[in-house]
Amino acid sequence: GCGAPVMGNVNANMGMPEQGMNAAPNMGMPQQGFQQMGYAQPGLTKGQFYKHPNMAQCRKEIRGCGIAMYILAGLNLVIMFGLAALGQGFWTIIDVMLILALGLIIHLAQSRVASIILTVYGTFNVIYMIITTGKFSGYLFLIVGICAIIYTFRFQKAWKEYQRTGVVPVMPSKKK
């Protein structure tokens, strides 16, 4: 009843902490300390879990990958208008739609699959640019894809841990 998190035995049948093992509401314990330790809070949906304060850094990183993809889609759209004058705009439209879709899926659904597809696409893009232009370019998709893989897998690992224990894990935050 003091508000400290309690790590109890997990009921094998339900996968949830046994009755009486949940932490009481924050009663005098500073919120920062509460978040640093993690605490039992079973029953969250994946959306609620994603919005939980302990997931703030992970959420910020995934959102950053999505925003980077939106910016790259915008840049490709500008390039598309230049190529349209040369009659080569069709493939750029497909490229922009793919980039935008992958960015949205990573940002809104925290999708590991979209992250992997983006990394494969980035690898293909780099190889294609080296072959066609002789220059190492197009690597931003690859960098964002690798970051998206790291962050989406980190989030999914935390979600699985939460489902197993009922305790919201603490994600490390970057120091200011």
Short mmCIF file of N, CA and C in Angstrom, two decimals:
data_model
loop_
_atom_site.label_atom_id
_atom_site.label_comp_id
_atom_site.label_asym_id
_atom_site.label_seq_id
_atom_site.Cartn_x
_atom_site.Cartn_y
_atom_site.Cartn_z
N GLY A 1 0.79 -1.20 0.00
CA GLY A 1 0.00 0.00 0.00
C GLY A 1 0.84 1.27 0.00
N CYS A 2 2.17 1.18 -0.07
CA CYS A 2 3.01 2.38 -0.01
C CYS A 2 3.21 3.01 -1.38
N GLY A 3 2.79 2.33 -2.44
CA GLY A 3 2.96 2.88 -3.78
C GLY A 3 4.18 2.34 -4.50
N ALA A 4 4.99 1.55 -3.81
CA ALA A 4 6.18 0.98 -4.46
C ALA A 4 5.76 -0.15 -5.39
N PRO A 5 6.44 -0.30 -6.51
CA PRO A 5 6.08 -1.38 -7.42
C PRO A 5 6.37 -2.73 -6.79
N VAL A 6 5.50 -3.70 -7.07
CA VAL A 6 5.64 -5.03 -6.52
C VAL A 6 5.77 -6.00 -7.68
N MET A 7 6.82 -6.76 -7.67
CA MET A 7 7.00 -7.79 -8.68
C MET A 7 6.54 -9.09 -8.06
N GLY A 8 5.38 -9.57 -8.46
CA GLY A 8 4.84 -10.77 -7.86
C GLY A 8 4.95 -11.94 -8.80
N ASN A 9 4.48 -13.09 -8.31
CA ASN A 9 4.43 -14.28 -9.15
C ASN A 9 3.40 -14.05 -10.23
N VAL A 10 3.67 -14.57 -11.40
CA VAL A 10 2.74 -14.43 -12.51
C VAL A 10 1.87 -15.67 -12.54
N ASN A 11 0.58 -15.45 -12.60
CA ASN A 11 -0.36 -16.55 -12.69
C ASN A 11 -0.17 -17.24 -14.03
N ALA A 12 0.18 -18.49 -14.03
CA ALA A 12 0.48 -19.22 -15.28
C ALA A 12 -0.73 -19.31 -16.18
N ASN A 13 -1.93 -19.36 -15.63
CA ASN A 13 -3.12 -19.50 -16.45
C ASN A 13 -3.48 -18.21 -17.17
N MET A 14 -3.28 -17.08 -16.54
CA MET A 14 -3.73 -15.81 -17.09
C MET A 14 -2.59 -14.98 -17.67
N GLY A 15 -1.35 -15.23 -17.30
CA GLY A 15 -0.24 -14.42 -17.75
C GLY A 15 -0.23 -13.04 -17.10
N MET A 16 -1.01 -12.88 -16.04
CA MET A 16 -1.13 -11.60 -15.35
C MET A 16 -0.66 -11.79 -13.91
N PRO A 17 -0.23 -10.72 -13.25
CA PRO A 17 0.16 -10.84 -11.85
C PRO A 17 -1.03 -11.31 -11.00
N GLU A 18 -0.71 -12.07 -9.96
CA GLU A 18 -1.78 -12.56 -9.09
C GLU A 18 -2.45 -11.40 -8.38
N GLN A 19 -3.67 -11.64 -7.93
CA GLN A 19 -4.44 -10.59 -7.27
C GLN A 19 -3.64 -10.05 -6.08
N GLY A 20 -3.63 -8.74 -5.94
CA GLY A 20 -2.92 -8.12 -4.85
C GLY A 20 -1.47 -7.78 -5.20
N MET A 21 -1.04 -8.11 -6.40
CA MET A 21 0.34 -7.87 -6.78
C MET A 21 0.51 -6.56 -7.56
N ASN A 22 -0.57 -5.88 -7.89
CA ASN A 22 -0.47 -4.60 -8.60
C ASN A 22 0.02 -3.53 -7.66
N ALA A 23 0.75 -2.58 -8.21
CA ALA A 23 1.19 -1.45 -7.39
C ALA A 23 0.00 -0.56 -7.09
N ALA A 24 -0.02 -0.03 -5.91
CA ALA A 24 -1.07 0.92 -5.54
C ALA A 24 -0.82 2.22 -6.28
N PRO A 25 -1.82 3.07 -6.37
CA PRO A 25 -1.59 4.37 -7.00
C PRO A 25 -0.42 5.09 -6.35
N ASN A 26 0.15 6.02 -7.07
CA ASN A 26 1.31 6.77 -6.61
C ASN A 26 0.95 7.52 -5.33
N MET A 27 1.39 6.98 -4.20
CA MET A 27 1.06 7.56 -2.91
C MET A 27 2.33 8.11 -2.28
N GLY A 28 2.69 9.34 -2.68
CA GLY A 28 3.85 9.98 -2.08
C GLY A 28 5.16 9.67 -2.77
N MET A 29 5.18 8.77 -3.74
CA MET A 29 6.42 8.43 -4.43
C MET A 29 6.57 9.35 -5.63
N PRO A 30 7.72 9.96 -5.81
CA PRO A 30 7.90 10.85 -6.96
C PRO A 30 7.69 10.11 -8.27
N GLN A 31 7.04 10.77 -9.23
CA GLN A 31 6.73 10.14 -10.51
C GLN A 31 7.99 9.66 -11.22
N GLN A 32 9.06 10.44 -11.15
CA GLN A 32 10.29 10.06 -11.84
C GLN A 32 10.79 8.71 -11.32
N GLY A 33 10.83 8.54 -10.00
CA GLY A 33 11.27 7.27 -9.41
C GLY A 33 10.35 6.14 -9.79
N PHE A 34 9.08 6.42 -9.86
CA PHE A 34 8.09 5.42 -10.24
C PHE A 34 8.36 4.93 -11.65
N GLN A 35 8.67 5.86 -12.57
CA GLN A 35 8.93 5.48 -13.95
C GLN A 35 10.27 4.78 -14.10
N GLN A 36 11.25 5.16 -13.30
CA GLN A 36 12.56 4.55 -13.42
C GLN A 36 12.53 3.07 -13.08
N MET A 37 11.67 2.68 -12.18
CA MET A 37 11.64 1.29 -11.73
C MET A 37 10.68 0.45 -12.55
N GLY A 38 9.74 1.04 -13.24
CA GLY A 38 8.70 0.27 -13.89
C GLY A 38 7.67 -0.12 -12.84
N TYR A 39 6.46 -0.38 -13.25
CA TYR A 39 5.47 -0.78 -12.27
C TYR A 39 4.38 -1.61 -12.93
N ALA A 40 3.74 -2.42 -12.09
CA ALA A 40 2.70 -3.31 -12.58
C ALA A 40 1.49 -2.48 -12.99
N GLN A 41 1.04 -2.70 -14.20
CA GLN A 41 -0.14 -2.02 -14.71
C GLN A 41 -0.74 -2.90 -15.80
N PRO A 42 -1.30 -4.05 -15.42
CA PRO A 42 -1.84 -4.97 -16.42
C PRO A 42 -3.08 -4.41 -17.10
N GLY A 43 -3.37 -4.93 -18.27
CA GLY A 43 -4.61 -4.60 -18.96
C GLY A 43 -4.52 -3.47 -19.96
N LEU A 44 -3.33 -2.95 -20.23
CA LEU A 44 -3.22 -1.88 -21.22
C LEU A 44 -3.33 -2.45 -22.63
N THR A 45 -3.98 -1.69 -23.50
CA THR A 45 -3.97 -2.07 -24.91
C THR A 45 -2.62 -1.67 -25.49
N LYS A 46 -2.33 -2.13 -26.69
CA LYS A 46 -1.05 -1.78 -27.30
C LYS A 46 -0.94 -0.27 -27.52
N GLY A 47 -2.05 0.37 -27.87
CA GLY A 47 -2.06 1.82 -28.05
C GLY A 47 -1.81 2.55 -26.74
N GLN A 48 -2.43 2.09 -25.66
CA GLN A 48 -2.22 2.70 -24.35
C GLN A 48 -0.77 2.49 -23.89
N PHE A 49 -0.27 1.30 -24.16
CA PHE A 49 1.11 0.99 -23.80
C PHE A 49 2.08 1.91 -24.54
N TYR A 50 1.82 2.12 -25.82
CA TYR A 50 2.68 2.99 -26.65
C TYR A 50 2.67 4.43 -26.13
N LYS A 51 1.54 4.87 -25.60
CA LYS A 51 1.42 6.24 -25.09
C LYS A 51 1.86 6.37 -23.63
N HIS A 52 2.23 5.28 -23.00
CA HIS A 52 2.63 5.30 -21.59
C HIS A 52 3.89 6.14 -21.42
N PRO A 53 4.01 6.88 -20.31
CA PRO A 53 5.20 7.72 -20.08
C PRO A 53 6.53 6.96 -20.16
N ASN A 54 6.55 5.70 -19.78
CA ASN A 54 7.78 4.92 -19.85
C ASN A 54 8.21 4.65 -21.29
N MET A 55 7.31 4.82 -22.25
CA MET A 55 7.62 4.58 -23.66
C MET A 55 7.92 5.87 -24.41
N ALA A 56 8.05 6.99 -23.69
CA ALA A 56 8.22 8.31 -24.33
C ALA A 56 9.42 8.35 -25.26
N GLN A 57 10.57 7.85 -24.84
CA GLN A 57 11.77 7.91 -25.68
C GLN A 57 11.60 7.03 -26.92
N CYS A 58 11.07 5.85 -26.74
CA CYS A 58 10.84 4.94 -27.87
C CYS A 58 9.86 5.56 -28.86
N ARG A 59 8.81 6.16 -28.34
CA ARG A 59 7.79 6.82 -29.17
C ARG A 59 8.43 7.96 -29.96
N LYS A 60 9.29 8.73 -29.32
CA LYS A 60 9.96 9.85 -29.96
C LYS A 60 10.87 9.36 -31.10
N GLU A 61 11.58 8.27 -30.89
CA GLU A 61 12.47 7.73 -31.90
C GLU A 61 11.71 7.20 -33.11
N ILE A 62 10.61 6.50 -32.86
CA ILE A 62 9.80 5.97 -33.97
C ILE A 62 9.16 7.13 -34.74
N ARG A 63 8.66 8.12 -34.03
CA ARG A 63 8.07 9.29 -34.69
C ARG A 63 9.13 10.00 -35.55
N GLY A 64 10.34 10.08 -35.05
CA GLY A 64 11.43 10.69 -35.81
C GLY A 64 11.70 9.98 -37.12
N CYS A 65 11.64 8.66 -37.11
CA CYS A 65 11.82 7.89 -38.35
C CYS A 65 10.69 8.19 -39.33
N GLY A 66 9.47 8.25 -38.83
CA GLY A 66 8.34 8.58 -39.70
C GLY A 66 8.48 9.96 -40.30
N ILE A 67 8.86 10.93 -39.49
CA ILE A 67 9.03 12.31 -39.98
C ILE A 67 10.15 12.38 -41.02
N ALA A 68 11.23 11.66 -40.79
CA ALA A 68 12.32 11.63 -41.77
C ALA A 68 11.81 11.09 -43.11
N MET A 69 10.95 10.10 -43.06
CA MET A 69 10.40 9.54 -44.31
C MET A 69 9.48 10.54 -44.99
N TYR A 70 8.72 11.31 -44.22
CA TYR A 70 7.85 12.33 -44.81
C TYR A 70 8.70 13.38 -45.53
N ILE A 71 9.79 13.77 -44.90
CA ILE A 71 10.69 14.76 -45.52
C ILE A 71 11.29 14.20 -46.80
N LEU A 72 11.75 12.94 -46.76
CA LEU A 72 12.32 12.33 -47.97
C LEU A 72 11.27 12.19 -49.07
N ALA A 73 10.03 11.90 -48.70
CA ALA A 73 8.96 11.83 -49.71
C ALA A 73 8.75 13.21 -50.33
N GLY A 74 8.78 14.25 -49.52
CA GLY A 74 8.64 15.62 -50.03
C GLY A 74 9.77 15.99 -50.98
N LEU A 75 11.00 15.62 -50.62
CA LEU A 75 12.14 15.88 -51.50
C LEU A 75 11.99 15.14 -52.83
N ASN A 76 11.54 13.90 -52.75
CA ASN A 76 11.33 13.13 -53.99
C ASN A 76 10.21 13.73 -54.82
N LEU A 77 9.22 14.30 -54.18
CA LEU A 77 8.13 14.95 -54.90
C LEU A 77 8.66 16.15 -55.68
N VAL A 78 9.56 16.91 -55.07
CA VAL A 78 10.19 18.04 -55.76
C VAL A 78 10.99 17.54 -56.96
N ILE A 79 11.74 16.46 -56.75
CA ILE A 79 12.51 15.86 -57.85
C ILE A 79 11.57 15.38 -58.95
N MET A 80 10.41 14.85 -58.55
CA MET A 80 9.44 14.35 -59.52
C MET A 80 9.02 15.44 -60.50
N PHE A 81 8.81 16.64 -60.00
CA PHE A 81 8.39 17.72 -60.89
C PHE A 81 9.48 18.04 -61.91
N GLY A 82 10.73 17.93 -61.51
CA GLY A 82 11.83 18.13 -62.44
C GLY A 82 11.91 17.03 -63.48
N LEU A 83 11.68 15.79 -63.03
CA LEU A 83 11.74 14.66 -63.96
C LEU A 83 10.52 14.60 -64.87
N ALA A 84 9.39 15.13 -64.40
CA ALA A 84 8.17 15.11 -65.21
C ALA A 84 8.38 15.91 -66.50
N ALA A 85 9.17 16.96 -66.41
CA ALA A 85 9.48 17.76 -67.61
C ALA A 85 10.28 16.94 -68.61
N LEU A 86 11.01 15.93 -68.09
CA LEU A 86 11.80 15.07 -68.97
C LEU A 86 11.04 13.81 -69.38
N GLY A 87 9.81 13.66 -68.88
CA GLY A 87 8.99 12.49 -69.21
C GLY A 87 9.34 11.26 -68.37
N GLN A 88 10.00 11.44 -67.23
CA GLN A 88 10.41 10.31 -66.39
C GLN A 88 9.76 10.35 -65.01
N GLY A 89 8.64 10.99 -64.87
CA GLY A 89 8.03 11.20 -63.57
C GLY A 89 7.26 10.02 -63.01
N PHE A 90 6.88 9.05 -63.86
CA PHE A 90 6.03 7.94 -63.41
C PHE A 90 6.67 7.16 -62.27
N TRP A 91 7.93 6.77 -62.42
CA TRP A 91 8.58 5.96 -61.39
C TRP A 91 8.80 6.75 -60.11
N THR A 92 8.96 8.03 -60.25
CA THR A 92 9.14 8.85 -59.06
C THR A 92 7.84 8.94 -58.27
N ILE A 93 6.70 8.93 -58.96
CA ILE A 93 5.40 8.93 -58.27
C ILE A 93 5.27 7.65 -57.44
N ILE A 94 5.63 6.53 -58.03
CA ILE A 94 5.59 5.24 -57.31
C ILE A 94 6.53 5.31 -56.10
N ASP A 95 7.72 5.88 -56.32
CA ASP A 95 8.72 6.02 -55.26
C ASP A 95 8.17 6.87 -54.11
N VAL A 96 7.56 8.00 -54.42
CA VAL A 96 7.01 8.89 -53.40
C VAL A 96 5.90 8.19 -52.62
N MET A 97 5.02 7.49 -53.31
CA MET A 97 3.92 6.78 -52.63
C MET A 97 4.46 5.69 -51.71
N LEU A 98 5.49 4.96 -52.17
CA LEU A 98 6.09 3.91 -51.34
C LEU A 98 6.74 4.50 -50.10
N ILE A 99 7.51 5.56 -50.27
CA ILE A 99 8.20 6.20 -49.16
C ILE A 99 7.19 6.74 -48.14
N LEU A 100 6.16 7.40 -48.63
CA LEU A 100 5.13 7.95 -47.75
C LEU A 100 4.39 6.84 -47.00
N ALA A 101 4.04 5.77 -47.71
CA ALA A 101 3.33 4.65 -47.07
C ALA A 101 4.19 4.00 -45.99
N LEU A 102 5.46 3.75 -46.29
CA LEU A 102 6.33 3.14 -45.29
C LEU A 102 6.51 4.05 -44.08
N GLY A 103 6.66 5.35 -44.32
CA GLY A 103 6.78 6.30 -43.21
C GLY A 103 5.54 6.30 -42.32
N LEU A 104 4.37 6.29 -42.94
CA LEU A 104 3.12 6.26 -42.18
C LEU A 104 2.98 4.98 -41.37
N ILE A 105 3.31 3.85 -41.98
CA ILE A 105 3.17 2.56 -41.29
C ILE A 105 4.14 2.47 -40.12
N ILE A 106 5.36 2.94 -40.33
CA ILE A 106 6.34 2.92 -39.23
C ILE A 106 5.89 3.85 -38.12
N HIS A 107 5.46 5.06 -38.48
CA HIS A 107 5.07 6.07 -37.50
C HIS A 107 3.80 5.66 -36.75
N LEU A 108 2.77 5.27 -37.46
CA LEU A 108 1.47 5.03 -36.83
C LEU A 108 1.28 3.62 -36.29
N ALA A 109 1.95 2.63 -36.91
CA ALA A 109 1.73 1.24 -36.49
C ALA A 109 2.96 0.61 -35.84
N GLN A 110 4.07 1.35 -35.76
CA GLN A 110 5.30 0.84 -35.17
C GLN A 110 5.67 -0.51 -35.81
N SER A 111 5.55 -0.60 -37.13
CA SER A 111 5.70 -1.85 -37.86
C SER A 111 7.15 -2.25 -38.09
N ARG A 112 7.49 -3.45 -37.60
CA ARG A 112 8.81 -3.99 -37.87
C ARG A 112 8.94 -4.39 -39.33
N VAL A 113 7.86 -4.90 -39.91
CA VAL A 113 7.88 -5.33 -41.32
C VAL A 113 8.15 -4.13 -42.23
N ALA A 114 7.47 -3.02 -41.99
CA ALA A 114 7.70 -1.81 -42.80
C ALA A 114 9.13 -1.32 -42.64
N SER A 115 9.69 -1.46 -41.44
CA SER A 115 11.08 -1.06 -41.20
C SER A 115 12.04 -1.92 -42.01
N ILE A 116 11.78 -3.20 -42.05
CA ILE A 116 12.63 -4.12 -42.82
C ILE A 116 12.49 -3.83 -44.31
N ILE A 117 11.27 -3.61 -44.78
CA ILE A 117 11.06 -3.28 -46.19
C ILE A 117 11.79 -2.00 -46.55
N LEU A 118 11.73 -1.01 -45.67
CA LEU A 118 12.42 0.25 -45.91
C LEU A 118 13.93 0.04 -46.00
N THR A 119 14.48 -0.81 -45.15
CA THR A 119 15.92 -1.08 -45.17
C THR A 119 16.31 -1.80 -46.46
N VAL A 120 15.50 -2.76 -46.88
CA VAL A 120 15.75 -3.46 -48.15
C VAL A 120 15.67 -2.46 -49.30
N TYR A 121 14.65 -1.62 -49.29
CA TYR A 121 14.49 -0.60 -50.32
C TYR A 121 15.70 0.35 -50.32
N GLY A 122 16.15 0.77 -49.14
CA GLY A 122 17.31 1.64 -49.04
C GLY A 122 18.57 0.99 -49.59
N THR A 123 18.75 -0.30 -49.30
CA THR A 123 19.90 -1.03 -49.84
C THR A 123 19.83 -1.08 -51.36
N PHE A 124 18.65 -1.42 -51.88
CA PHE A 124 18.45 -1.46 -53.33
C PHE A 124 18.72 -0.09 -53.94
N ASN A 125 18.24 0.95 -53.30
CA ASN A 125 18.41 2.31 -53.79
C ASN A 125 19.89 2.69 -53.88
N VAL A 126 20.66 2.35 -52.84
CA VAL A 126 22.09 2.66 -52.85
C VAL A 126 22.79 1.91 -53.98
N ILE A 127 22.49 0.62 -54.11
CA ILE A 127 23.12 -0.18 -55.17
C ILE A 127 22.74 0.36 -56.54
N TYR A 128 21.47 0.68 -56.72
CA TYR A 128 21.00 1.23 -58.00
C TYR A 128 21.72 2.53 -58.34
N MET A 129 21.86 3.41 -57.35
CA MET A 129 22.51 4.69 -57.59
C MET A 129 24.00 4.52 -57.91
N ILE A 130 24.65 3.59 -57.25
CA ILE A 130 26.06 3.33 -57.54
C ILE A 130 26.22 2.81 -58.96
N ILE A 131 25.34 1.90 -59.37
CA ILE A 131 25.42 1.32 -60.72
C ILE A 131 25.11 2.37 -61.78
N THR A 132 24.05 3.16 -61.57
CA THR A 132 23.62 4.10 -62.62
C THR A 132 24.42 5.39 -62.66
N THR A 133 24.87 5.87 -61.50
CA THR A 133 25.57 7.16 -61.49
C THR A 133 27.04 7.05 -61.13
N GLY A 134 27.44 5.93 -60.56
CA GLY A 134 28.81 5.77 -60.11
C GLY A 134 29.10 6.48 -58.80
N LYS A 135 28.06 7.02 -58.17
CA LYS A 135 28.21 7.74 -56.90
C LYS A 135 27.47 7.02 -55.79
N PHE A 136 28.01 7.15 -54.59
CA PHE A 136 27.35 6.61 -53.41
C PHE A 136 26.31 7.62 -52.95
N SER A 137 25.06 7.37 -53.31
CA SER A 137 23.97 8.27 -52.92
C SER A 137 22.71 7.47 -52.67
N GLY A 138 21.69 8.14 -52.19
CA GLY A 138 20.43 7.46 -51.86
C GLY A 138 20.49 6.70 -50.54
N TYR A 139 21.49 6.99 -49.73
CA TYR A 139 21.71 6.24 -48.49
C TYR A 139 20.82 6.68 -47.33
N LEU A 140 20.13 7.81 -47.46
CA LEU A 140 19.29 8.27 -46.35
C LEU A 140 18.16 7.28 -46.04
N PHE A 141 17.61 6.63 -47.09
CA PHE A 141 16.58 5.62 -46.85
C PHE A 141 17.14 4.47 -46.03
N LEU A 142 18.36 4.09 -46.35
CA LEU A 142 19.01 3.00 -45.63
C LEU A 142 19.24 3.36 -44.17
N ILE A 143 19.72 4.57 -43.91
CA ILE A 143 19.96 5.02 -42.54
C ILE A 143 18.66 5.06 -41.74
N VAL A 144 17.62 5.65 -42.33
CA VAL A 144 16.32 5.72 -41.62
C VAL A 144 15.76 4.31 -41.41
N GLY A 145 15.93 3.44 -42.40
CA GLY A 145 15.45 2.06 -42.27
C GLY A 145 16.12 1.32 -41.13
N ILE A 146 17.43 1.47 -41.01
CA ILE A 146 18.16 0.81 -39.92
C ILE A 146 17.70 1.36 -38.57
N CYS A 147 17.56 2.67 -38.47
CA CYS A 147 17.06 3.27 -37.22
C CYS A 147 15.65 2.77 -36.91
N ALA A 148 14.80 2.70 -37.93
CA ALA A 148 13.42 2.23 -37.72
C ALA A 148 13.41 0.78 -37.25
N ILE A 149 14.30 -0.05 -37.79
CA ILE A 149 14.39 -1.44 -37.32
C ILE A 149 14.76 -1.47 -35.84
N ILE A 150 15.76 -0.70 -35.47
CA ILE A 150 16.20 -0.69 -34.07
C ILE A 150 15.06 -0.28 -33.15
N TYR A 151 14.38 0.81 -33.48
CA TYR A 151 13.37 1.35 -32.58
C TYR A 151 12.08 0.54 -32.57
N THR A 152 11.64 0.05 -33.72
CA THR A 152 10.42 -0.75 -33.73
C THR A 152 10.63 -2.10 -33.06
N PHE A 153 11.81 -2.68 -33.23
CA PHE A 153 12.09 -3.95 -32.55
C PHE A 153 12.21 -3.72 -31.04
N ARG A 154 12.79 -2.60 -30.65
CA ARG A 154 12.88 -2.26 -29.23
C ARG A 154 11.49 -2.12 -28.62
N PHE A 155 10.60 -1.44 -29.34
CA PHE A 155 9.23 -1.28 -28.85
C PHE A 155 8.52 -2.63 -28.76
N GLN A 156 8.63 -3.45 -29.79
CA GLN A 156 7.96 -4.76 -29.79
C GLN A 156 8.50 -5.66 -28.67
N LYS A 157 9.80 -5.57 -28.39
CA LYS A 157 10.38 -6.34 -27.30
C LYS A 157 9.79 -5.88 -25.96
N ALA A 158 9.67 -4.57 -25.78
CA ALA A 158 9.07 -4.04 -24.54
C ALA A 158 7.61 -4.48 -24.43
N TRP A 159 6.88 -4.47 -25.55
CA TRP A 159 5.47 -4.88 -25.55
C TRP A 159 5.35 -6.35 -25.14
N LYS A 160 6.22 -7.20 -25.69
CA LYS A 160 6.17 -8.63 -25.33
C LYS A 160 6.51 -8.84 -23.86
N GLU A 161 7.48 -8.08 -23.35
CA GLU A 161 7.83 -8.18 -21.94
C GLU A 161 6.64 -7.76 -21.08
N TYR A 162 5.97 -6.68 -21.49
CA TYR A 162 4.79 -6.22 -20.76
C TYR A 162 3.70 -7.29 -20.78
N GLN A 163 3.45 -7.89 -21.93
CA GLN A 163 2.42 -8.92 -22.02
C GLN A 163 2.76 -10.10 -21.12
N ARG A 164 4.03 -10.43 -21.00
CA ARG A 164 4.47 -11.57 -20.19
C ARG A 164 4.36 -11.26 -18.70
N THR A 165 4.73 -10.03 -18.29
CA THR A 165 4.82 -9.73 -16.86
C THR A 165 3.73 -8.82 -16.32
N GLY A 166 3.10 -8.01 -17.19
CA GLY A 166 2.13 -7.03 -16.70
C GLY A 166 2.80 -5.80 -16.13
N VAL A 167 4.13 -5.70 -16.26
CA VAL A 167 4.89 -4.57 -15.75
C VAL A 167 5.36 -3.74 -16.94
N VAL A 168 5.08 -2.46 -16.90
CA VAL A 168 5.53 -1.56 -17.97
C VAL A 168 7.03 -1.36 -17.79
N PRO A 169 7.84 -1.83 -18.76
CA PRO A 169 9.29 -1.66 -18.60
C PRO A 169 9.71 -0.21 -18.79
N VAL A 170 10.86 0.10 -18.29
CA VAL A 170 11.40 1.45 -18.43
C VAL A 170 12.36 1.43 -19.61
N MET A 171 12.10 2.30 -20.56
CA MET A 171 12.97 2.43 -21.71
C MET A 171 14.03 3.47 -21.36
N PRO A 172 15.28 3.21 -21.70
CA PRO A 172 16.31 4.19 -21.39
C PRO A 172 16.06 5.48 -22.16
N SER A 173 16.27 6.61 -21.49
CA SER A 173 16.08 7.90 -22.15
C SER A 173 17.44 8.53 -22.36
N LYS A 174 17.51 9.35 -23.41
CA LYS A 174 18.76 10.04 -23.70
C LYS A 174 18.94 11.18 -22.72
N LYS A 175 20.16 11.37 -22.25
CA LYS A 175 20.45 12.46 -21.33
C LYS A 175 20.55 13.76 -22.11
N LYS A 176 20.07 14.84 -21.52
CA LYS A 176 20.09 16.15 -22.18
C LYS A 176 21.45 16.79 -22.10
#
